[in-house]
């Protein structure tokens, strides 16, 4: 222990020693720098201000509220309200205008695309890809090949109510699993060949498949196989495929059906966001 | 000798130092943790929060086993940007039946406190099998083996009993029906069984199981768990202002 009355002062530095000594080497007792200590004390005093201003001390009857009346949740509610107020002029415009008006007004359309793009990244990109290019099972939104139609109103309906996702207004109706619906393996093979031939030059005779198609597939995909957006049946004559376009994929699709699930966003996103998403998706290249 | 020099006694005696540390930490703990047990506003009063169904509970255990929490938090903080991205900030009530909770603080991947219902079951399966199949730049590992492992739920009743000791209100009937409930939640077409499940666990969603109702796979359990996260509270009925803190 330091004996302050009989302090041993180190001659070389002028600093007191702790009194410890090993083989003639003494341990200095260098005090903390004064400025450091005073900053520490100042911080302690500063903290008292916080106890008074902000919620702090848990007492048996509840915590002290602080004279500012601040709360974390109150603050975020305010932040969100401010954000909405910031966006309000444009968002109100979106709410008032029809999709067609938004798309044709350059300033509004630009805002809607930017707003839609950011909502797309958060909500849609995991399925449709960062730029809407899609992947197996998740449609490409940048091409003019639609299941449920590519007009502004059709896109908006799909986003709002989804497909096969439990929303009663959503798109329903599956493509039958033809393997269980009376088509033989041979017939499925034939019709797959025929479907393949619609987008590829082939010298094979596909007339057997053409007949199977005419007998079974036209109600949904149409006599020309160009699809029908009311049934969610895609055009089969392009080389853009939702579930893959080689023979094996086609056989798989036709045998088992698919029935993709697109979530319904109407309950999760507000109308202005859905309008913006619609205009954004429509602008990706495939809009009709 | 001034007061400031008294610390020498701690510095020179390790036992006294240890006792001193213990006392300081105990005071800190008492002040920070103690009040949570008696302050009424620690856990909000909200409707809808329910214990996990047996299948979700098994899924949760797999989530913990696989260390998903090392990359995913389940805690949307009350900050503007988080609420904008993930939805309503998490309530304490929403994890009141979590033992242990999965709040986490590491976000290599996104927060998933409100992932339930956002994507389809198909998407979750494709994503668990190979995240890069649906999200090309993802660094999440593959969990394809979950789809090949039949779910071993022999111990689900014991787990529920332990949780009951920890305060989760499972009834005797819930525990007795655990196996039936797992089957019901794995067979959406069996409407009678699903209704019975829904009575015990409101808003429980049944999911067609890869492994069939009798032996769901581990993936089925994880998907059931993910699909309920953040879905139980009806925020339209939640009194926001009363729960400001």
Coordinates of C-alpha atoms in Angstrom, one line a residue, chain B residues 6-240:
Chain B
X6 CA -8.8 2.2 -0.7
X7 CA -8.9 0.3 -4.0
X8 CA -5.5 -1.0 -3.3
X9 CA -7.1 -3.7 -1.1
X10 CA -8.9 -5.1 -4.1
X11 CA -5.9 -4.9 -6.3
X12 CA -3.8 -6.9 -3.9
X13 CA -6.2 -9.7 -3.0
X14 CA -7.8 -11.7 -5.6
X15 CA -10.6 -13.2 -3.4
X16 CA -11.7 -9.8 -2.3
X17 CA -11.6 -8.7 -5.9
X18 CA -13.8 -11.6 -7.0
X19 CA -16.3 -10.9 -4.2
X20 CA -16.4 -7.3 -5.2
X21 CA -17.0 -8.1 -8.8
X22 CA -19.8 -10.5 -7.8
X23 CA -21.5 -7.8 -5.8
X24 CA -21.3 -5.2 -8.5
X25 CA -22.6 -7.5 -11.2
X26 CA -25.4 -8.7 -8.9
X27 CA -26.5 -5.1 -8.3
X28 CA -26.4 -4.5 -12.1
X29 CA -28.4 -7.6 -12.7
X30 CA -30.9 -6.9 -10.0
X31 CA -31.6 -3.4 -11.4
X32 CA -31.7 -4.4 -15.0
X33 CA -33.4 -7.8 -14.9
X34 CA -35.5 -7.7 -11.7
X35 CA -38.0 -5.1 -12.8
X36 CA -38.8 -7.1 -16.0
X37 CA -40.5 -9.6 -13.7
X38 CA -42.9 -7.1 -12.0
X39 CA -43.3 -4.2 -14.5
X40 CA -46.7 -4.9 -16.1
X41 CA -45.7 -3.3 -19.4
X42 CA -42.8 -5.6 -20.1
X43 CA -45.0 -7.8 -22.2
X44 CA -47.7 -6.1 -24.2
X45 CA -51.2 -7.3 -24.0
X46 CA -52.1 -8.3 -27.5
X47 CA -54.4 -10.9 -28.9
X48 CA -53.4 -13.8 -31.1
X49 CA -50.1 -14.9 -29.7
X50 CA -50.2 -18.7 -29.2
X51 CA -47.8 -21.5 -28.4
X52 CA -46.2 -23.3 -31.3
X53 CA -48.0 -26.3 -32.7
X54 CA -46.0 -29.5 -32.2
X55 CA -44.9 -29.4 -35.9
X56 CA -43.7 -25.8 -35.6
X57 CA -42.0 -26.6 -32.4
X58 CA -40.0 -29.4 -34.0
X59 CA -39.2 -27.0 -36.9
X60 CA -38.0 -24.5 -34.4
X61 CA -35.7 -27.0 -32.8
X62 CA -34.2 -27.8 -36.2
X63 CA -33.8 -24.1 -36.8
X64 CA -31.8 -23.9 -33.6
X65 CA -29.9 -27.1 -34.3
X66 CA -28.8 -25.9 -37.7
X67 CA -27.7 -22.6 -36.3
X68 CA -29.9 -20.5 -38.6
X69 CA -29.9 -17.9 -35.9
X70 CA -26.2 -17.3 -36.6
X71 CA -27.2 -15.6 -39.8
X72 CA -30.8 -14.5 -39.2
X73 CA -32.2 -12.3 -36.5
X74 CA -35.9 -12.4 -35.4
X75 CA -36.2 -9.0 -34.0
X76 CA -37.4 -6.0 -36.0
X77 CA -36.2 -3.1 -34.1
X78 CA -38.3 0.1 -33.6
X79 CA -36.3 2.0 -36.2
X80 CA -37.7 3.6 -39.3
X81 CA -35.7 1.7 -41.9
X82 CA -36.4 -1.7 -40.3
X83 CA -40.1 -1.1 -40.1
X84 CA -40.1 0.1 -43.7
X85 CA -38.4 -3.1 -44.8
X86 CA -39.6 -5.9 -42.6
X87 CA -43.0 -4.7 -41.2
X88 CA -44.2 -3.8 -37.8
X89 CA -41.5 -3.8 -35.1
X90 CA -41.4 -7.0 -33.0
X91 CA -43.3 -7.0 -29.8
X92 CA -42.1 -8.7 -26.6
X93 CA -45.4 -10.6 -26.5
X94 CA -44.5 -12.3 -29.8
X95 CA -41.6 -14.2 -28.3
X96 CA -43.1 -14.8 -24.9
X97 CA -43.4 -18.6 -25.7
X98 CA -39.9 -18.8 -27.0
X99 CA -37.5 -20.7 -24.8
X100 CA -34.9 -19.6 -25.7
X101 CA -35.8 -16.6 -27.9
X102 CA -34.3 -16.3 -31.3
X103 CA -33.9 -12.5 -31.5
X104 CA -30.2 -12.7 -32.4
X105 CA -28.1 -9.8 -33.5
X106 CA -26.2 -11.1 -36.5
X107 CA -27.7 -10.5 -39.9
X108 CA -25.7 -12.2 -42.6
X109 CA -29.2 -12.8 -44.1
X110 CA -32.3 -10.7 -43.5
X111 CA -34.4 -10.6 -40.4
X112 CA -37.1 -13.2 -40.6
X113 CA -39.3 -12.2 -37.7
X114 CA -42.2 -11.7 -40.2
X115 CA -41.3 -14.1 -43.0
X116 CA -44.5 -16.1 -42.4
X117 CA -46.8 -16.1 -45.5
X118 CA -44.5 -13.8 -47.5
X119 CA -43.3 -16.6 -49.8
X120 CA -44.9 -19.8 -50.9
X121 CA -44.0 -23.2 -49.4
X122 CA -42.5 -24.1 -52.8
X123 CA -40.2 -21.2 -52.6
X124 CA -39.0 -22.1 -49.1
X125 CA -38.4 -25.7 -50.2
X126 CA -36.5 -24.6 -53.3
X127 CA -34.5 -22.1 -51.3
X128 CA -33.6 -24.5 -48.5
X129 CA -32.6 -27.1 -51.0
X130 CA -30.3 -24.7 -52.8
X131 CA -30.6 -21.0 -52.1
X132 CA -28.8 -20.1 -55.3
X133 CA -31.5 -21.7 -57.4
X134 CA -33.8 -18.8 -56.5
X135 CA -31.5 -16.1 -55.2
X136 CA -28.4 -16.2 -57.5
X137 CA -26.1 -14.2 -55.2
X138 CA -27.0 -15.9 -51.9
X139 CA -24.3 -17.0 -49.5
X140 CA -26.8 -19.1 -47.5
X141 CA -25.7 -22.8 -47.2
X142 CA -27.8 -25.6 -48.8
X143 CA -30.0 -27.5 -46.4
X144 CA -31.2 -30.1 -48.9
X145 CA -30.6 -32.9 -46.5
X146 CA -33.5 -31.7 -44.4
X147 CA -35.8 -32.9 -47.2
X148 CA -34.3 -36.4 -47.0
X149 CA -34.5 -36.7 -43.2
X150 CA -37.8 -38.0 -41.8
X151 CA -38.8 -35.9 -38.8
X152 CA -38.1 -37.7 -35.5
X153 CA -40.8 -36.4 -33.3
X154 CA -40.8 -39.1 -30.6
X155 CA -39.9 -36.6 -27.9
X156 CA -42.3 -33.9 -28.8
X157 CA -44.6 -34.5 -25.8
X158 CA -41.6 -34.3 -23.4
X159 CA -40.6 -31.1 -25.0
X160 CA -44.0 -29.7 -24.5
X161 CA -44.1 -30.7 -20.9
X162 CA -40.8 -29.0 -20.3
X163 CA -42.0 -25.9 -22.0
X164 CA -45.1 -26.0 -19.8
X165 CA -42.8 -25.9 -16.7
X166 CA -41.2 -22.8 -18.3
X167 CA -44.6 -21.1 -18.6
X168 CA -46.0 -22.1 -22.0
X169 CA -49.7 -22.8 -21.6
X170 CA -49.9 -26.2 -23.2
X171 CA -52.9 -28.1 -21.9
X172 CA -53.0 -31.9 -21.2
X173 CA -55.1 -32.2 -24.3
X174 CA -52.5 -30.4 -26.4
X175 CA -49.9 -32.7 -25.2
X176 CA -52.0 -35.8 -25.7
X177 CA -52.9 -34.8 -29.2
X178 CA -49.4 -33.8 -30.3
X179 CA -48.9 -36.7 -32.7
X180 CA -52.3 -36.2 -34.2
X181 CA -51.6 -32.5 -34.6
X182 CA -48.4 -33.1 -36.4
X183 CA -50.2 -35.4 -38.8
X184 CA -53.1 -32.8 -39.2
X185 CA -50.7 -30.0 -40.0
X186 CA -49.0 -32.1 -42.6
X187 CA -52.2 -33.0 -44.4
X188 CA -54.1 -29.9 -45.5
X189 CA -56.8 -32.0 -47.2
X190 CA -58.0 -33.7 -44.0
X191 CA -60.3 -30.8 -43.1
X192 CA -61.7 -32.3 -39.9
X193 CA -58.2 -32.9 -38.5
X194 CA -57.1 -29.4 -39.6
X195 CA -60.2 -27.8 -37.9
X196 CA -59.3 -29.6 -34.6
X197 CA -55.8 -28.3 -34.9
X198 CA -57.0 -24.8 -35.6
X199 CA -59.2 -24.9 -32.4
X200 CA -56.1 -25.6 -30.3
X201 CA -53.8 -23.4 -32.3
X202 CA -55.7 -20.6 -34.0
X203 CA -54.4 -19.5 -37.4
X204 CA -52.3 -22.6 -37.7
X205 CA -51.7 -23.3 -41.4
X206 CA -51.5 -26.8 -42.7
X207 CA -48.8 -27.6 -45.2
X208 CA -48.8 -30.4 -47.7
X209 CA -45.8 -32.5 -46.5
X210 CA -43.1 -33.9 -48.7
X211 CA -42.8 -37.0 -46.6
X212 CA -46.6 -37.5 -46.3
X213 CA -48.7 -36.9 -43.2
X214 CA -47.4 -40.0 -41.3
X215 CA -43.7 -39.1 -41.6
X216 CA -43.2 -35.4 -42.4
X217 CA -39.6 -34.5 -43.2
X218 CA -37.4 -32.1 -41.2
X219 CA -37.9 -29.7 -44.1
X220 CA -41.7 -29.9 -43.7
X221 CA -41.2 -28.9 -40.0
X222 CA -38.9 -26.0 -40.8
X223 CA -41.3 -24.7 -43.5
X224 CA -44.2 -24.9 -41.0
X225 CA -42.2 -22.9 -38.5
X226 CA -41.0 -20.3 -41.0
X227 CA -44.5 -19.9 -42.4
X228 CA -46.0 -18.9 -39.0
X229 CA -43.3 -16.5 -37.9
X230 CA -44.8 -13.1 -37.2
X231 CA -48.3 -13.9 -38.3
X232 CA -50.2 -14.4 -35.0
X233 CA -50.8 -10.8 -33.9
X234 CA -53.5 -8.9 -35.6
X235 CA -52.1 -5.4 -35.6
X236 CA -55.4 -3.9 -36.6
X237 CA -56.5 -4.7 -33.0
X238 CA -53.3 -3.7 -31.4
X239 CA -53.4 -0.5 -29.3
X240 CA -50.2 1.1 -30.5

